[in-house]
Amino acid sequence: MTSTSTTALPRPLPPGPGTGAEPAARRGLTGRTVALAVARRAGSALAVLLGAATTAFAALQLLPGDPVAIILGPSTMASAQVRDQIRHDLGLGDPVVVQYLHYLGRLLHGDLGWSYQLQQPVSALIGDQLMPTVQLALAAIVVAVVLAVLSAVMTAGRHPALRAVASFWELVSVSTPPFWLGILLLTVLSFKIHAFPVAGAQGFGALVLPALTLGLPVAGILGQVLREGLEAALEQPFVTTARARGLSQTGIRARHALRHAAAGLVTLSGWLAGTLLGGAVLVEKVFARPGIGALTLQAVSSRDMPVVMGVVMLSALVFVAISTAVDLLYLVIDPRLRTD
Amino acid sequence: MSSSPPAPASTVPGSPATSRTAPAEAASAGKGASETNSVTIDSAATSGPQSSGSGSGAGPALVVDGLTVTFDGASRRGGNRQVHAVRDVSFTLERGECLAIVGESGSGKSVTARTLVGLTGRGATVRARALSFGGQDLIGLREGAWRQVRGRRIGLVLQDALVSLDPLRTAGAEIAEPLRTHRTVDRAHRYERVLRLLADVGVPEPARRAAQYPHQLSGGLRQRALIASALAAEPELLIADEPTTALDVTVQAQVLDLLRQLTVDGMSVLLISHDLAVVAGLADRVVVMYGGLVVEQGPTRSVLAHPRHPYTRALLAAVPALHPRGARLSVAAAGRPGHPRGCPYAARCARGDDRCRTELPAMPRAGSATDADAPGAVVPGAVVPGAVDLDVPGAFEHQARCWHPEPADGPPAAPAVVPAQAGPATATPLDTTPADTTPANTTPADTTPPDATPLDATPAATPTQAAPLIEADGLHKRYRSPDGTWRTVVRDVSLTLGSGEVLGVVGESGSGKTTVARIVLGMVEPDAGSVRLAGEPWSGLPERTRRGRRPGIQAIHQDPLGSFDPRFTTERIIGEAVAAAGVGRARERRDRVVELLDQVGLDAGLLRRRPLELSGGQRQRVAIARALAPRPRVLVCDEPVSALDVSVQAQILDLLGDLRRDLGVAMLFISHDLGVIRHVSDRMIVMRDGAVVEAGEVDQVFDHPRADYTRALLAAVPRPVPR
């Protein structure tokens, strides 16, 4: 955090000849540490993605129903020859193992398949819809973390009444369903006050209400976890030492306790950021925003399996990327983990 | 209590005090060795110029008068209960002086220390007739004003730097924090100052150390860094709360040296400790606290040589290094609890009578002994000859808060004078000469317990003639470090333990002694070498075959709390072990649990308690009872008393001695404390870096150490010998 930089201390020196003690442990956050950590994470990330691809493929195989019938739609009059032609084009007649290997080979080239319904490459479909959702999810997580940190720093270890108020709003925000919260926000801030647009994805203003809707429940959970972490950290002996140096309560929270509580916050927000993708489905519907959520909804209801599989792969990728980032953040937060 | 202020003018050191020092020295130092003498003169010399400086200033640096701290804690059972943590504590601290507050946990010493920096804690009510530092009134300071005092005027050092320094920040960042908070050094020069501070406290390679995190520093460097951070903003007073308790003996000696140097350089030091031996070489004066009260105070030399309060005597008696082996260390709790208004120590005091239990003796306040109005304030003969004005500017007399104090010219603190000690029931005394490695030993030779009959030179011959219970031969163990290199933690360690024998294993942290214990317990397999238990193979066996013989060897750990399920009651904790030993029926099991509790000196009334509701000593007793449940022949004790106060440690050591005598159980006793090892062991081995550097009979090792390392260890042991 900022504390180390303000003291203008240099990065740890390379291990010198040493005086005998602790040969292995003297290491800061060096490039090698990070590179090793990234390499290890990349290996396991690949394994996770392969697992996700395999699961998606297996699910597709197990589903009843004929893909060709879906492609042709319910009111088709196509002949058996046409059906066979389509089946052959899609490779549906091949043995399952061959289909699986083909599927993996296409994935390696970034080819997620061809949407039955929309007759477009799935990667193009997802690419078009990705940005609005990423914007929404990022905005929501920023809203959540900022609100959580503010409420936790202001209330942790303070007057019981203050804590009670914070706990109350956290409970309310966690237990309110997002669609209901969205409708509520729309009613008050768009229809009554006209502060924000009702629908669409144009401009920053259109992002505020969806981000709040998606972020508020997350802020409630994060705030609770962060406050508990802060209160645990404030009980530690080093806090007494820091106070004995003349630091203020706020200074101690900002410089010492927050970083200790951050591990829990980072873990949870990483996990929650992944789930925001799913949460976006409802919010995008309520606010009539384009995005992955809307696409997924459409694909599932029309049984457009290539698109569904593409979304599954995307969320696997997002989870892997986030958990890698979280693991690296641990190294930044806690030097004790930088031992290998 | 008198309400007159402590009249600072009277305590301002005058030249007579310093000039009288030399004859006083000569009078009182007759018994002491010449070494002690010179140190005392040294301290007088340093306090001379200091006191003349403060004489023109505002008097004593720190004035505490009638400090009372009450905690308004809601008790476990719902009721609102007031805890009087500190009661009417008064003392002063001059510039460049070191005052020690000594007492066991719960005595109020730490609360007193924290009150001085306004960090008493939640729900505390602090009252005092006077509480000032360098002329500034500390009573009723607001938080903002306190922040100007903390770090800048008064520095605080806590016990364990591993947790007292923020583990997520570099040592440099921690040391820089007071500089930034108080803006004593501008930003450009801050790093420079950090390096100088580190160098000043004796940290080599300051630049490298400043960039390291606490977990990367050794215990000694960590403690130095913590002290450097407390000194960063150049405070006038340093409060050190148990600064060496978690440290190895050689590191402890280094840190004490550092603190001593600080007082020589003019810093006032308030030292908090449970160990009289630690403060002896450092403090000019000692305040002994018990139950929130000051029970005795006076110049260190006088208090240690002629302790007058029974509690101080018990504290001194509890230091194992001072006593012949096998002597009892703890004083039997002979008293009965009395009225809350009575003397708190009456519950444990052999001299307690009805007056003690109902009426609290008063303590004349420092410098005003003559005008104290409370009865019993001035005890006849309270002033130890030569103790007044000894080396302390300002009349600070040796006083005890007791109705029945030891007469001032009574026998010095020595094992034999404590009544309940060295009774006929003590464990086999193997040697009578309390021979000591330092010349300055306060234990006179004539205080040897009468029942300690000398045996011949081979005391351990009888137990070892039988087949050894444990034979470890050529043990090796190495572990892989996170960076891939191999680290040998045990190299070629061989030991034998005869039945009924106690083998001490001494060494500093990282010496491999705990790994040896785990190998002997069959928890870790050695890479090379073997362990035989009762003549049969033990190491290298599959756990399935070993399990049946496990009851024969049991372990006692340093931290019993960590080895208990916090939700279990005492009955269930011990009952589990009893059931594992084959006692099936609930009723028999309960009887056996009660029997075991009785064996370790606990009341059956504790059956329903959970670990958190027990005191530290009680917990260790429960752990011992659990270990005894399967009637083992060997106990592996890994630092069993290291986490305990010295007086509780004494009780546990006595208990282990009794068990050894009554049950004939053999012990592998691991400790970093040489005094403890000497007290309990027949033979001992000294370990360093995984290897045995010395082995032999305990007295032989202590009296004629052959290895340089053993000599260094022995030299580093602090002794309750005033400077």
PDB file of C-alpha atoms in Angstrom, chain A residues 182-199 209 286-287:
ATOM      1  CA  GLY A 182     -33.540  -1.940  -9.483  1.00  0.00           C
ATOM      2  CA  ILE A 183     -37.228  -1.213  -9.864  1.00  0.00           C
ATOM      3  CA  LEU A 184     -37.165   0.817  -6.662  1.00  0.00           C
ATOM      4  CA  LEU A 185     -34.201   2.892  -7.826  1.00  0.00           C
ATOM      5  CA  LEU A 186     -35.816   3.391 -11.216  1.00  0.00           C
ATOM      6  CA  THR A 187     -39.064   4.508  -9.673  1.00  0.00           C
ATOM      7  CA  VAL A 188     -37.451   7.060  -7.393  1.00  0.00           C
ATOM      8  CA  LEU A 189     -34.469   8.336  -9.381  1.00  0.00           C
ATOM      9  CA  SER A 190     -35.701   8.026 -12.955  1.00  0.00           C
ATOM     10  CA  PHE A 191     -39.458   8.358 -12.987  1.00  0.00           C
ATOM     11  CA  LYS A 192     -39.894  10.776 -10.037  1.00  0.00           C
ATOM     12  CA  ILE A 193     -36.690  12.833 -10.077  1.00  0.00           C
ATOM     13  CA  HIS A 194     -35.489  12.155 -13.637  1.00  0.00           C
ATOM     14  CA  ALA A 195     -31.915  12.134 -12.443  1.00  0.00           C
ATOM     15  CA  PHE A 196     -30.881   9.140 -14.507  1.00  0.00           C
ATOM     16  CA  PRO A 197     -32.052   7.587 -17.767  1.00  0.00           C
ATOM     17  CA  VAL A 198     -34.568   4.787 -17.495  1.00  0.00           C
ATOM     18  CA  ALA A 199     -32.948   2.399 -19.930  1.00  0.00           C
ATOM     19  CA  LEU A 209     -28.432   2.887 -11.504  1.00  0.00           C
ATOM     20  CA  VAL A 286     -34.616  -4.651 -15.688  1.00  0.00           C
ATOM     21  CA  PHE A 287     -32.678  -1.765 -17.190  1.00  0.00           C
TER      22      PHE A 287
END
